[in-house]
mmCIF file of C-alpha atoms in Angstrom:
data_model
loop_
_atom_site.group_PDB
_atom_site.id
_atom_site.type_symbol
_atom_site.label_atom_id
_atom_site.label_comp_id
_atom_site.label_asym_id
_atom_site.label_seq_id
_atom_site.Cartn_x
_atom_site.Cartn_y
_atom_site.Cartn_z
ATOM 1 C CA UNK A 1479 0.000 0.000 0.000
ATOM 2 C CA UNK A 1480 1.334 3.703 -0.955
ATOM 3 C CA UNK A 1481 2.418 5.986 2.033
ATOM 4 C CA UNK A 1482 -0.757 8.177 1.173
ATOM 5 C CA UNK A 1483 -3.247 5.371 1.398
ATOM 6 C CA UNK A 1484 -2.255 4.363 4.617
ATOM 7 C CA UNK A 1485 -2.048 7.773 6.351
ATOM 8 C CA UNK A 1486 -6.187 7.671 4.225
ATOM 9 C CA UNK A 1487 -6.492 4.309 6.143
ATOM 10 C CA UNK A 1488 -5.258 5.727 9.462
ATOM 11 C CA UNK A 1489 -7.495 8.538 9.335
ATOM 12 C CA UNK A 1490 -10.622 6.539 8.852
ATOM 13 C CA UNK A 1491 -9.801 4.092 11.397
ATOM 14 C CA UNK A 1492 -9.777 6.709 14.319
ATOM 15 C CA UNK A 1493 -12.879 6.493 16.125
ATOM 16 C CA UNK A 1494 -15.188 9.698 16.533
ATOM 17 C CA UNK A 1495 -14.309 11.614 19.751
ATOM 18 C CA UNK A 1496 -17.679 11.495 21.844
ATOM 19 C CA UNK A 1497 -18.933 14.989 23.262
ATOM 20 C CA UNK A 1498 -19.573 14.655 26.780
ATOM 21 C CA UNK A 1499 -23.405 14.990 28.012
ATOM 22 C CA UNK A 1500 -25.550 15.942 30.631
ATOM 23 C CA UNK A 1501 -25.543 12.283 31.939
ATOM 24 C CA UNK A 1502 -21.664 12.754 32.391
ATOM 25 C CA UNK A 1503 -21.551 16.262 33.742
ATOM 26 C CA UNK A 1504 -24.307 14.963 36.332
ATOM 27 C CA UNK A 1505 -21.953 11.851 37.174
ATOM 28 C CA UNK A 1506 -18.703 14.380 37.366
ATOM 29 C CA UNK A 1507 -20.770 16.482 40.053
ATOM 30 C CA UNK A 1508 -23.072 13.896 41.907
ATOM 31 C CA UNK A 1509 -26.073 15.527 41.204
ATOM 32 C CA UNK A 1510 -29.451 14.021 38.715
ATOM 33 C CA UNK A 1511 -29.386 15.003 35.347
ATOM 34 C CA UNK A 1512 -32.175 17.438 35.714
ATOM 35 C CA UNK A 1513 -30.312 19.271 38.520
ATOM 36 C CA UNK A 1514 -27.470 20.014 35.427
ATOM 37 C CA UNK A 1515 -30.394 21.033 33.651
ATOM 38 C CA UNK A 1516 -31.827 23.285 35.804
ATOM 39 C CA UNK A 1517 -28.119 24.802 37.039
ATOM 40 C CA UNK A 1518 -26.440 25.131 33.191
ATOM 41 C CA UNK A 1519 -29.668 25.513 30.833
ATOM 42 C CA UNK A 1520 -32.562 27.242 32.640
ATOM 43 C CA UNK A 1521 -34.266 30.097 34.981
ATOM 44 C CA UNK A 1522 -35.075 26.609 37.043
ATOM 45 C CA UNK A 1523 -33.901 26.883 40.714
ATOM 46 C CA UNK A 1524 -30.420 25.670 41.933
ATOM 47 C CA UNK A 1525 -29.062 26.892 45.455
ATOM 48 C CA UNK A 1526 -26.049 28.566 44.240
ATOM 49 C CA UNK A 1527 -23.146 26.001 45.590
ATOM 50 C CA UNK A 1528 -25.256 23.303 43.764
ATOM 51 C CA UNK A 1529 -24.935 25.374 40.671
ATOM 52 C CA UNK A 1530 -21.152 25.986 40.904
ATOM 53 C CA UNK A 1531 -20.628 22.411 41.565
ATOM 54 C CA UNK A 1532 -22.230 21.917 38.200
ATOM 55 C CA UNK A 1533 -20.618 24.371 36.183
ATOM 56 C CA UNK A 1534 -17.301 23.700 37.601
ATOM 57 C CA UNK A 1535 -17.884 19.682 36.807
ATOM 58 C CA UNK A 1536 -18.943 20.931 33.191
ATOM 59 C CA UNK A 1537 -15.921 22.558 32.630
ATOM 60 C CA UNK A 1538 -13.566 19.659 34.258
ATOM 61 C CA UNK A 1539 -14.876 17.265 31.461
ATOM 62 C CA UNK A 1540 -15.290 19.923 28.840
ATOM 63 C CA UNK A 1541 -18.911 19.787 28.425
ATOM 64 C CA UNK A 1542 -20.576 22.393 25.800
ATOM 65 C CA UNK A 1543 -24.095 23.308 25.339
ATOM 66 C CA UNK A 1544 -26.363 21.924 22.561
ATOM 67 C CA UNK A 1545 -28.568 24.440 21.568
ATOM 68 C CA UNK A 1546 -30.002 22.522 18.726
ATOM 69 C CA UNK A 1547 -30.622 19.818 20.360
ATOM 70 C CA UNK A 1548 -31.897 21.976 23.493
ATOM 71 C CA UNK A 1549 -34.681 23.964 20.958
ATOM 72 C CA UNK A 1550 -35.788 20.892 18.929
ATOM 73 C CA UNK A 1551 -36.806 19.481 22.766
ATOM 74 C CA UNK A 1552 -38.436 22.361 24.000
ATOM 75 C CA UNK A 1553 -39.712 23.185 20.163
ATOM 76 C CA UNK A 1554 -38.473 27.025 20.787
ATOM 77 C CA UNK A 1555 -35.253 28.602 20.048
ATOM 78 C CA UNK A 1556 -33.518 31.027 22.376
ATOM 79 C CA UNK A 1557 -31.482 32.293 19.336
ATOM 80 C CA UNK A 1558 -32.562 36.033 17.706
ATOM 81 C CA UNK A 1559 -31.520 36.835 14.072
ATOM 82 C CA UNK A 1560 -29.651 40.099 13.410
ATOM 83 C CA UNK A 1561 -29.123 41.045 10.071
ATOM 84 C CA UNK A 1562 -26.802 44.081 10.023
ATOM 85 C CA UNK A 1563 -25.691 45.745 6.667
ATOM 86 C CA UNK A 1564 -22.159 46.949 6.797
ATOM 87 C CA UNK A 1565 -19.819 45.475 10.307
ATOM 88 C CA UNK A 1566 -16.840 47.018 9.117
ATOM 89 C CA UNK A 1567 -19.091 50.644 9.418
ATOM 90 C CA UNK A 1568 -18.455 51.618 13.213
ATOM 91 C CA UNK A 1569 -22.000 52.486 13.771
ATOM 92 C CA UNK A 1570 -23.380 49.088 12.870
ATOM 93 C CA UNK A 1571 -21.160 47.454 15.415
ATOM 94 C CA UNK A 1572 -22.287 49.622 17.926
ATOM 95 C CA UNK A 1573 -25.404 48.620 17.086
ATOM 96 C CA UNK A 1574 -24.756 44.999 17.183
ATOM 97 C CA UNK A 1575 -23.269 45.732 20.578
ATOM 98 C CA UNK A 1576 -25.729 46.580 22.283
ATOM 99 C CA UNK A 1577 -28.445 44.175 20.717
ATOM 100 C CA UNK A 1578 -25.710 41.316 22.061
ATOM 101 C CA UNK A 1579 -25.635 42.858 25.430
ATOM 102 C CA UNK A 1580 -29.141 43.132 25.607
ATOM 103 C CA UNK A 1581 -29.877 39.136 24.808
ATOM 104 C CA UNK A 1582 -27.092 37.715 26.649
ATOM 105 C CA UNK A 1583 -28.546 38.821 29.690
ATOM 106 C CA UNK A 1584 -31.731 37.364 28.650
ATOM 107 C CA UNK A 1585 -29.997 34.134 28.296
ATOM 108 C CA UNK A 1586 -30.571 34.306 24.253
ATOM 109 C CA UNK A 1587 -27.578 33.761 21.411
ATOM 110 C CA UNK A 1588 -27.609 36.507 18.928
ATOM 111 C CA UNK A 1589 -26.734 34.902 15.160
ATOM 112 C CA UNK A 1590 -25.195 37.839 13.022
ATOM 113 C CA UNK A 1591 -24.775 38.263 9.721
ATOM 114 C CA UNK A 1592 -23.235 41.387 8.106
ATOM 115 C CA UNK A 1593 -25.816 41.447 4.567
ATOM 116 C CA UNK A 1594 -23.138 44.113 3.178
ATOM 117 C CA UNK A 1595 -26.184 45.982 1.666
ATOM 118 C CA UNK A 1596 -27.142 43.845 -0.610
ATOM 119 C CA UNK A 1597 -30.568 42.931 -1.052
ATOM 120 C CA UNK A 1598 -30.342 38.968 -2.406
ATOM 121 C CA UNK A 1599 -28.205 38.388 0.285
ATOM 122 C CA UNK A 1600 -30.510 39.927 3.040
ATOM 123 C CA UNK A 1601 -33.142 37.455 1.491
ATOM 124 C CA UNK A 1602 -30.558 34.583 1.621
ATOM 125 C CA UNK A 1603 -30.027 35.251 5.428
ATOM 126 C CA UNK A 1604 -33.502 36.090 5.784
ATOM 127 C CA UNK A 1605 -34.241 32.341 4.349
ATOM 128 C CA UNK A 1606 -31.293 30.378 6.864
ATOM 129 C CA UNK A 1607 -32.729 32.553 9.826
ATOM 130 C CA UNK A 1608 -36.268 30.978 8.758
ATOM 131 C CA UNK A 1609 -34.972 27.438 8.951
ATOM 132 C CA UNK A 1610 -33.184 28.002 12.447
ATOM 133 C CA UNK A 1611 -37.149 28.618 13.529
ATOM 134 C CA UNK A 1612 -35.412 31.722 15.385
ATOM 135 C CA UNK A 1613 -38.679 33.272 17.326
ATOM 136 C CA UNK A 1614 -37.056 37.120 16.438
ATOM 137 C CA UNK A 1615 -35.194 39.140 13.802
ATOM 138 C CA UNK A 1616 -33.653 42.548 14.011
ATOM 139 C CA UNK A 1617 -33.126 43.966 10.767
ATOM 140 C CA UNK A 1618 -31.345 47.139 9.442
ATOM 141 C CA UNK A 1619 -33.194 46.094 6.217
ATOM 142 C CA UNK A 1620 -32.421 47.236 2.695
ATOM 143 C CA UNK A 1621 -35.375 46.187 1.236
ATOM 144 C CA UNK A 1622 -39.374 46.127 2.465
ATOM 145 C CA UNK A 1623 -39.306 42.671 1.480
ATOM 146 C CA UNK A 1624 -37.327 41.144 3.832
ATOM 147 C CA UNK A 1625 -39.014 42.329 7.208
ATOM 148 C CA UNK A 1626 -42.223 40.871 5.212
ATOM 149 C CA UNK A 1627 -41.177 37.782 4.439
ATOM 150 C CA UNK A 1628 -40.124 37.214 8.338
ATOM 151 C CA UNK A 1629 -43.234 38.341 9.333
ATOM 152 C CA UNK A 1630 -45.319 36.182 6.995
ATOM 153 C CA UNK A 1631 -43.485 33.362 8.613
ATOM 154 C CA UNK A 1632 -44.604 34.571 11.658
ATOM 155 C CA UNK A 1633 -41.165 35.968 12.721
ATOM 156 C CA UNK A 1634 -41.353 38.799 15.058
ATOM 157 C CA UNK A 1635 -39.299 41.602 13.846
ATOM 158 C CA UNK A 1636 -37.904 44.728 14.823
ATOM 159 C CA UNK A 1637 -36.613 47.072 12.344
ATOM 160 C CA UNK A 1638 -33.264 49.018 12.905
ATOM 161 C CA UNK A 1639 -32.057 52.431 12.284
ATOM 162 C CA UNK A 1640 -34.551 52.510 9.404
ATOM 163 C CA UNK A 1641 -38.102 52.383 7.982
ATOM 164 C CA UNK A 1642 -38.787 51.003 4.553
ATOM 165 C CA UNK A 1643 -42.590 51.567 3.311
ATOM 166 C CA UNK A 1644 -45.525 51.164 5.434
ATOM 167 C CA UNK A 1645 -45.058 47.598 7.188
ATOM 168 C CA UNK A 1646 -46.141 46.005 10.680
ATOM 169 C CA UNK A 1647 -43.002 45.749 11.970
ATOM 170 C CA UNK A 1648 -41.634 47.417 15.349
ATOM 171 C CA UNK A 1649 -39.198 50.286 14.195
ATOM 172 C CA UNK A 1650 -36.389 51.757 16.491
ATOM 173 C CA UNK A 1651 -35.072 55.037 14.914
ATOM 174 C CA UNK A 1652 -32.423 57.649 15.725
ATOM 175 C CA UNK A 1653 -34.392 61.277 16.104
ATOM 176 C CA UNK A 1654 -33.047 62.257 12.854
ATOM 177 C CA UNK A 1655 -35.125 65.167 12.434
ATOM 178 C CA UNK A 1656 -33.836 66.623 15.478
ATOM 179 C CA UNK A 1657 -30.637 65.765 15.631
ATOM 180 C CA UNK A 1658 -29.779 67.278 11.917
ATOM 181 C CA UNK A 1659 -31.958 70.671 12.850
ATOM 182 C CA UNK A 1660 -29.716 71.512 15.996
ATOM 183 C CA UNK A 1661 -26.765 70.504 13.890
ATOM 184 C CA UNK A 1662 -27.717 72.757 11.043
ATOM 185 C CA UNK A 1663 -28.826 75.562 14.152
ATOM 186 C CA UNK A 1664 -25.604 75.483 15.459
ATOM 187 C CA UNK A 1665 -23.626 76.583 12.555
ATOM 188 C CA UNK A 1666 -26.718 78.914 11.910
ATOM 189 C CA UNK A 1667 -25.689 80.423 15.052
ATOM 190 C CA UNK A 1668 -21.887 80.932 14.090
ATOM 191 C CA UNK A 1669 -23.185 82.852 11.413
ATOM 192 C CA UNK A 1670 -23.420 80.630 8.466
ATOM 193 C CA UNK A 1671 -25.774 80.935 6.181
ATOM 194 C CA UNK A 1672 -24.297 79.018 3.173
ATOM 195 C CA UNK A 1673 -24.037 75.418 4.348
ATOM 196 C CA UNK A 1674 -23.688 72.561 1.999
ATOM 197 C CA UNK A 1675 -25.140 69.204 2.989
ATOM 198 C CA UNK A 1676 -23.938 65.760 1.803
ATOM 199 C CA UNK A 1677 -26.354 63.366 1.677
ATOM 200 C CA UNK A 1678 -26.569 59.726 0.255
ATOM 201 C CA UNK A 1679 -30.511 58.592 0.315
ATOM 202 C CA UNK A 1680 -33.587 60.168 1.305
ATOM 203 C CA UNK A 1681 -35.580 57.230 0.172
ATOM 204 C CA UNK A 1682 -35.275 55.464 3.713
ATOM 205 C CA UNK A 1683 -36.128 56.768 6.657
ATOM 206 C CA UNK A 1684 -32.984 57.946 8.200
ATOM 207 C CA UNK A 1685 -31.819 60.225 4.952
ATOM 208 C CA UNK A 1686 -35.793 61.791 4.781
ATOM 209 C CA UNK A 1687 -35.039 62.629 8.272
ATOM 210 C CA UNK A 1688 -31.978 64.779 8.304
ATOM 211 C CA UNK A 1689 -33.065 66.581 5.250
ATOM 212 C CA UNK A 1690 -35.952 67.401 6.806
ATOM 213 C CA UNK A 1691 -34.203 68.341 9.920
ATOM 214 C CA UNK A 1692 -31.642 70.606 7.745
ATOM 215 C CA UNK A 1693 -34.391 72.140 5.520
ATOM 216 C CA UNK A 1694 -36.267 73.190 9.282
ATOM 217 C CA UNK A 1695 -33.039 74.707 10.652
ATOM 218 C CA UNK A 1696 -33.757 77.012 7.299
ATOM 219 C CA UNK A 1697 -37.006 77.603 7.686
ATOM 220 C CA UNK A 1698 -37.160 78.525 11.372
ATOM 221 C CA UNK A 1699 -34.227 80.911 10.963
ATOM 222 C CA UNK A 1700 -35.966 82.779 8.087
ATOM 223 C CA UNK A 1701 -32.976 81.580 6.175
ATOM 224 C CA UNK A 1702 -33.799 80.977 2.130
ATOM 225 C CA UNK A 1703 -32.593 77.135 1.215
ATOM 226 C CA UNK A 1704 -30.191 77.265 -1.677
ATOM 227 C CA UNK A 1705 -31.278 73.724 -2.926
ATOM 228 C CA UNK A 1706 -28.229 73.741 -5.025
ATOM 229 C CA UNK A 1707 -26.140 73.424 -2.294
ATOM 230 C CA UNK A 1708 -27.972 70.209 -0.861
ATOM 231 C CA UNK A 1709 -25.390 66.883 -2.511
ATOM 232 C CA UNK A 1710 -26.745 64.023 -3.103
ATOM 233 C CA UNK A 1711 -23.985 61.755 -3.346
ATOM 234 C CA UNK A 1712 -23.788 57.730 -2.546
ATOM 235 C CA UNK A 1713 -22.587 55.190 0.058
ATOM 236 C CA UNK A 1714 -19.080 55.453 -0.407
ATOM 237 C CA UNK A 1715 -16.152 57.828 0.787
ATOM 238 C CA UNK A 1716 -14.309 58.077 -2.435
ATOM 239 C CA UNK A 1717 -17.460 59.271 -4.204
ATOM 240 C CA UNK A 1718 -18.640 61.921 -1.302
ATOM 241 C CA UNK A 1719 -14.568 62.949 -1.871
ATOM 242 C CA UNK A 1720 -15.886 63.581 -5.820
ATOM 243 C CA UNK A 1721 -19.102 65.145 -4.632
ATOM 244 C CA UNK A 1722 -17.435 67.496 -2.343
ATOM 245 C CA UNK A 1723 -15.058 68.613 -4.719
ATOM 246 C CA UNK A 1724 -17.688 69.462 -7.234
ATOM 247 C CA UNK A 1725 -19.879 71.202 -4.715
ATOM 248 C CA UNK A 1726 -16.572 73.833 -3.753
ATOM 249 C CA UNK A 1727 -15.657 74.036 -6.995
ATOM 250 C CA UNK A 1728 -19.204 75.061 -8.211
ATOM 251 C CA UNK A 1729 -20.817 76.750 -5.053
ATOM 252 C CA UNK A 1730 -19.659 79.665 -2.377
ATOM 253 C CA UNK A 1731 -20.036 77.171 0.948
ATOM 254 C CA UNK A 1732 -18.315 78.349 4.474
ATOM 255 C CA UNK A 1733 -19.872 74.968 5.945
ATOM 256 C CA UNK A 1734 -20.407 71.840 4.924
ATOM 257 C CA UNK A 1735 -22.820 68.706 6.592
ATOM 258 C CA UNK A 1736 -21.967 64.714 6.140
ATOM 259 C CA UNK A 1737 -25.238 63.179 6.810
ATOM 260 C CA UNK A 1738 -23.270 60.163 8.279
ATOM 261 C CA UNK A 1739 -20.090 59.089 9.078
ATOM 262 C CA UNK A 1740 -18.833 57.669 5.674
ATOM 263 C CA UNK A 1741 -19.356 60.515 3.472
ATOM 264 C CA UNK A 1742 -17.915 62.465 6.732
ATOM 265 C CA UNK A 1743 -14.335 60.547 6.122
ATOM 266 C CA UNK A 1744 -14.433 61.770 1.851
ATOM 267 C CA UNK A 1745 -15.742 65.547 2.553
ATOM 268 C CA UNK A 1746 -12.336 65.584 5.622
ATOM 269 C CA UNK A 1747 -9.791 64.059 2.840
ATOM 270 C CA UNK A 1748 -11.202 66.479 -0.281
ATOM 271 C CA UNK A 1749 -10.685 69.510 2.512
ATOM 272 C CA UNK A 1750 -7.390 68.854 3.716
ATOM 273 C CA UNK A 1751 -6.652 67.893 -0.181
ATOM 274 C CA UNK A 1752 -7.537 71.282 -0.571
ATOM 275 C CA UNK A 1753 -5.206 72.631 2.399
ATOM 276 C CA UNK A 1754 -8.026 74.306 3.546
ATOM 277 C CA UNK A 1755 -7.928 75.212 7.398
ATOM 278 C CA UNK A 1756 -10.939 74.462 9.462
ATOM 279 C CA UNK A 1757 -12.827 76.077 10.966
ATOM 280 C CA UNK A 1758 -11.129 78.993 10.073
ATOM 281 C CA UNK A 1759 -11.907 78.792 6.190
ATOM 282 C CA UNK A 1760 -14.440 76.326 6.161
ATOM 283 C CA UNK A 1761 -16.239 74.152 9.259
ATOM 284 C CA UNK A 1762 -17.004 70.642 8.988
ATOM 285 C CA UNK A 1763 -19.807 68.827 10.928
ATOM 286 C CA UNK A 1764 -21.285 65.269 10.875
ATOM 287 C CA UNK A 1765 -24.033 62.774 11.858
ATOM 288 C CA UNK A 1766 -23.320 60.226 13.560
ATOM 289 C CA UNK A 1767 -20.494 60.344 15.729
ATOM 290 C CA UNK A 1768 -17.532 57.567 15.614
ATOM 291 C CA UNK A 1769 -14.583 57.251 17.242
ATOM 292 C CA UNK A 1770 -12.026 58.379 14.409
ATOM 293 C CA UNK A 1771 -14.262 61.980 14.473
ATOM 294 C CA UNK A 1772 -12.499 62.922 18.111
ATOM 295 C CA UNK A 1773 -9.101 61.745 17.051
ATOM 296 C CA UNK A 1774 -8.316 63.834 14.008
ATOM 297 C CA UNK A 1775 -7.283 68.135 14.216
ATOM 298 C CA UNK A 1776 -9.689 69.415 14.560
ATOM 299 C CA UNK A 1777 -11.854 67.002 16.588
ATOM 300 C CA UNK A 1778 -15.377 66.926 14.300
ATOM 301 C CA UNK A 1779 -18.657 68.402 15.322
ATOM 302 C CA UNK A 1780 -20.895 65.822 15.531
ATOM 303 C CA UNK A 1781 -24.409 64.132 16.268
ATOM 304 C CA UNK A 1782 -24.046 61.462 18.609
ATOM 305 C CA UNK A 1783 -27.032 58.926 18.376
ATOM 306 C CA UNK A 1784 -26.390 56.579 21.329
ATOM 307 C CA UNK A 1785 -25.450 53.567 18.627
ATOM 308 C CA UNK A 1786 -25.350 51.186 21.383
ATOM 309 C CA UNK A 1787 -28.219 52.529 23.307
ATOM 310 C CA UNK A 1788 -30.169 51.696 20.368
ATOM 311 C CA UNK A 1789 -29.155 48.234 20.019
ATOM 312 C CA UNK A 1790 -30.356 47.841 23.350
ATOM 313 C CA UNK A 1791 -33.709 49.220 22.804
ATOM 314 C CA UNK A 1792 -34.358 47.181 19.684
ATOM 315 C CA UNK A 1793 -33.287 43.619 21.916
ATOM 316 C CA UNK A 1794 -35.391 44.872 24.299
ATOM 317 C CA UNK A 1795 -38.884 45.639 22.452
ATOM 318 C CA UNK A 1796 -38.033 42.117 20.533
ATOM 319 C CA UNK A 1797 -37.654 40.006 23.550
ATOM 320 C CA UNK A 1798 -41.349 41.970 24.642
ATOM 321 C CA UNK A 1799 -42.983 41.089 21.796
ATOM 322 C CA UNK A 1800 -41.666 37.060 21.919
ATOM 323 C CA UNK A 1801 -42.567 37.237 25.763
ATOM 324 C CA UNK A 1802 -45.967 38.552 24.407
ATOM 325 C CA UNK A 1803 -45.942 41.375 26.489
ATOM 326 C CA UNK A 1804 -47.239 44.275 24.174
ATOM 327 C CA UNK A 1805 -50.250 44.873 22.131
ATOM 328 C CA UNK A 1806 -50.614 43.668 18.319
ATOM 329 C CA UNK A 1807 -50.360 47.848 17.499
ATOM 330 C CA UNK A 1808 -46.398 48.344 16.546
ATOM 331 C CA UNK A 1809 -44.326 50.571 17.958
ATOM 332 C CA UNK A 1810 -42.180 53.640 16.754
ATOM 333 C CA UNK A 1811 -39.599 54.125 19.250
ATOM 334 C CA UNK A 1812 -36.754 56.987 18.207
ATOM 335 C CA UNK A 1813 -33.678 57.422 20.348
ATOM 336 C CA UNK A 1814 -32.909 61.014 21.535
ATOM 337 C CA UNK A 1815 -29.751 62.611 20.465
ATOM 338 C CA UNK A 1816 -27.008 65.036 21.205
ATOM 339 C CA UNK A 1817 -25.101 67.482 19.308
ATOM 340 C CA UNK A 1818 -21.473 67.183 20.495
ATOM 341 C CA UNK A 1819 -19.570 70.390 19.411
ATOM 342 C CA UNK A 1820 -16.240 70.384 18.748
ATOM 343 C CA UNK A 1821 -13.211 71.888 17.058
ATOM 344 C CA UNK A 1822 -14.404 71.797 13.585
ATOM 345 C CA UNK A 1823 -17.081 74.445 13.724
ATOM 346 C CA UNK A 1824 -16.022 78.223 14.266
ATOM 347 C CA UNK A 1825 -17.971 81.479 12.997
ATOM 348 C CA UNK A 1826 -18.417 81.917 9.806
ATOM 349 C CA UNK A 1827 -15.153 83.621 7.685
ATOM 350 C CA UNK A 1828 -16.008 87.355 6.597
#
């Protein structure tokens, strides 16, 4: 026989390594198998020496929990979906932060997957989460569809950072209205009056909201809108870069508004491309707040939407609605925000 087929032989012949159960962790501690049960798996009661007897046995022999097999018994999973659309984006693993913070201590197992945006694979993960049987989804969706489709499967969902169309699910939303009018009112208040605003969508939620916010700073200031200066512009840093450029080169603007943290990152490198000095010659303030915005010279101006706090809230209302705790009526819950002033803003140059 060739060396290869007996190191093929070899392999094959090793027996399977057996995962220990809860008969052996109950052996290992001395206790009945539904003791482990109630100490490692449930709310069930164990004094607390019985329990740490059991969990310290479970770890001696290397014992791991089968949730599979733990939901097919009890025909309920204690896993929750979250479908998030961009993890590398800091924001969305805020969010995912705080949704995981939220279940653990609920004793649930979050299952992520980062959709990147796209919507056939939102659908795809939509489709694996269906077959888990998870009870609960939290979506930052990219399509109406989606949240449907979960909910047609009766799903409960929870929609994230964003509202698509008129739908039944829950929605948890940053106060984008808000937060972009005192953003907008606080350069209004430096004395700018010719503020450009980079923006990527309006079609969702979050986008209709902080134009509207910006177009209300206007309004309420008896300040006339040049719509001109409002950039639409898409998901991308390099191409708000481009859009910035062509909004100096073809408008007077002494301030200039990233409607999120991405486009934030292009408008910073096309203005220090430009050797321009802010605040002095031009500010620069943004939505959504991220750690890189308090690192850089000058620190940016920001609107800080308590990413985390939101993750909670959107665990939260799920786990209500699985616990069937609320009434069939959704809920619209937006997170407050604050306007976190830094460096990057100054008065307006003469």
């Amino acid at each position: 026989m060739s060396p290869r087929g007996q190191a093929a032989r070899a392999v094959v012949s090793q027996p399977a390594v057996r995962r220990p159960t809860v008969q052996d962790v109950a052996r290992e501690a001395g206790v009945s198998a539904s003791t482990v049960s109630r100490a490692l798996h449930t709310r069930g009661y164990a004094s607390p020496a019985v329990r740490a007897r059991v969990q310290a046995a479970a770890e001696r022999i290397g014992y791991v929990t089968d949730h599979n097999a733990r939901n097919l018994r009890s025909r309920t999973s204690t896993s929750i979906g979250v479908l998030i659309s961009d993890l590398r984006n800091p924001f969305y693993a805020d969010l995912a932060a705080g949704i995981e913070e939220e279940l653990r201590a609920a004793e649930y197992q979050m299952v992520l997957v980062n959709d990147s945006g796209n919507p056939a694979d939102e659908m795809q993960a939509a489709e694996t989460l269906l077959a888990m049987r998870v009870p609960g989804v939290i979506v930052t969706p990219v399509t109406a569809k989606c949240p449907q489709v979960l909910q047609d499967n009766g799903v409960h969902v929870v929609c994230a950072d964003r509202e698509l169309g008129r739908s039944n699910s829950d929605v948890v939303l940053s106060d984008n209205k808000t937060g972009a009018r005192e953003l907008t009112e606080h350069l209004i208040a430096l004395g700018h009056t010719r503020i450009g605003l980079l923006i990527d969508e309006t079609k969702w939620s979050t986008g209709a909201g902080r134009l509207a916010g910006f177009r209300a700073a206007h309004l309420d200031n008896f300040i006339d809108l040049d719509e001109d200066l409002i950039a639409y512009t898409s998901f991308d840093a390099d191409a708000a870069r481009l859009t910035t450029r062509k909004l100096l080169n073809d408008h007077e603007v002494t301030a200039i508004i990233s409607a999120n943290n991405v486009l934030a990152q292009g408008a910073l490198a096309e203005l220090k491309d430009r050797r321009l000095k802010i605040p002095r010659q031009i500010s620069l303030a943004a939505y959504d707040d991220v750690p890189w915005m308090s690192l850089v010279q000058p620190a940016l101006t920001t609107v800080d939407q308590s990413t985390v706090e939101m993750g909670r809230s959107c665990a939260r209302l799920l786990l209500a609605r699985i616990r069937g705790e609320l009434p069939a009526k959704r809920r619209l819950i937006k997170v407050p925000t604050r306007l976190v002033v830094r460096g990057s803003t100054g008065p307006a140059p003469r």
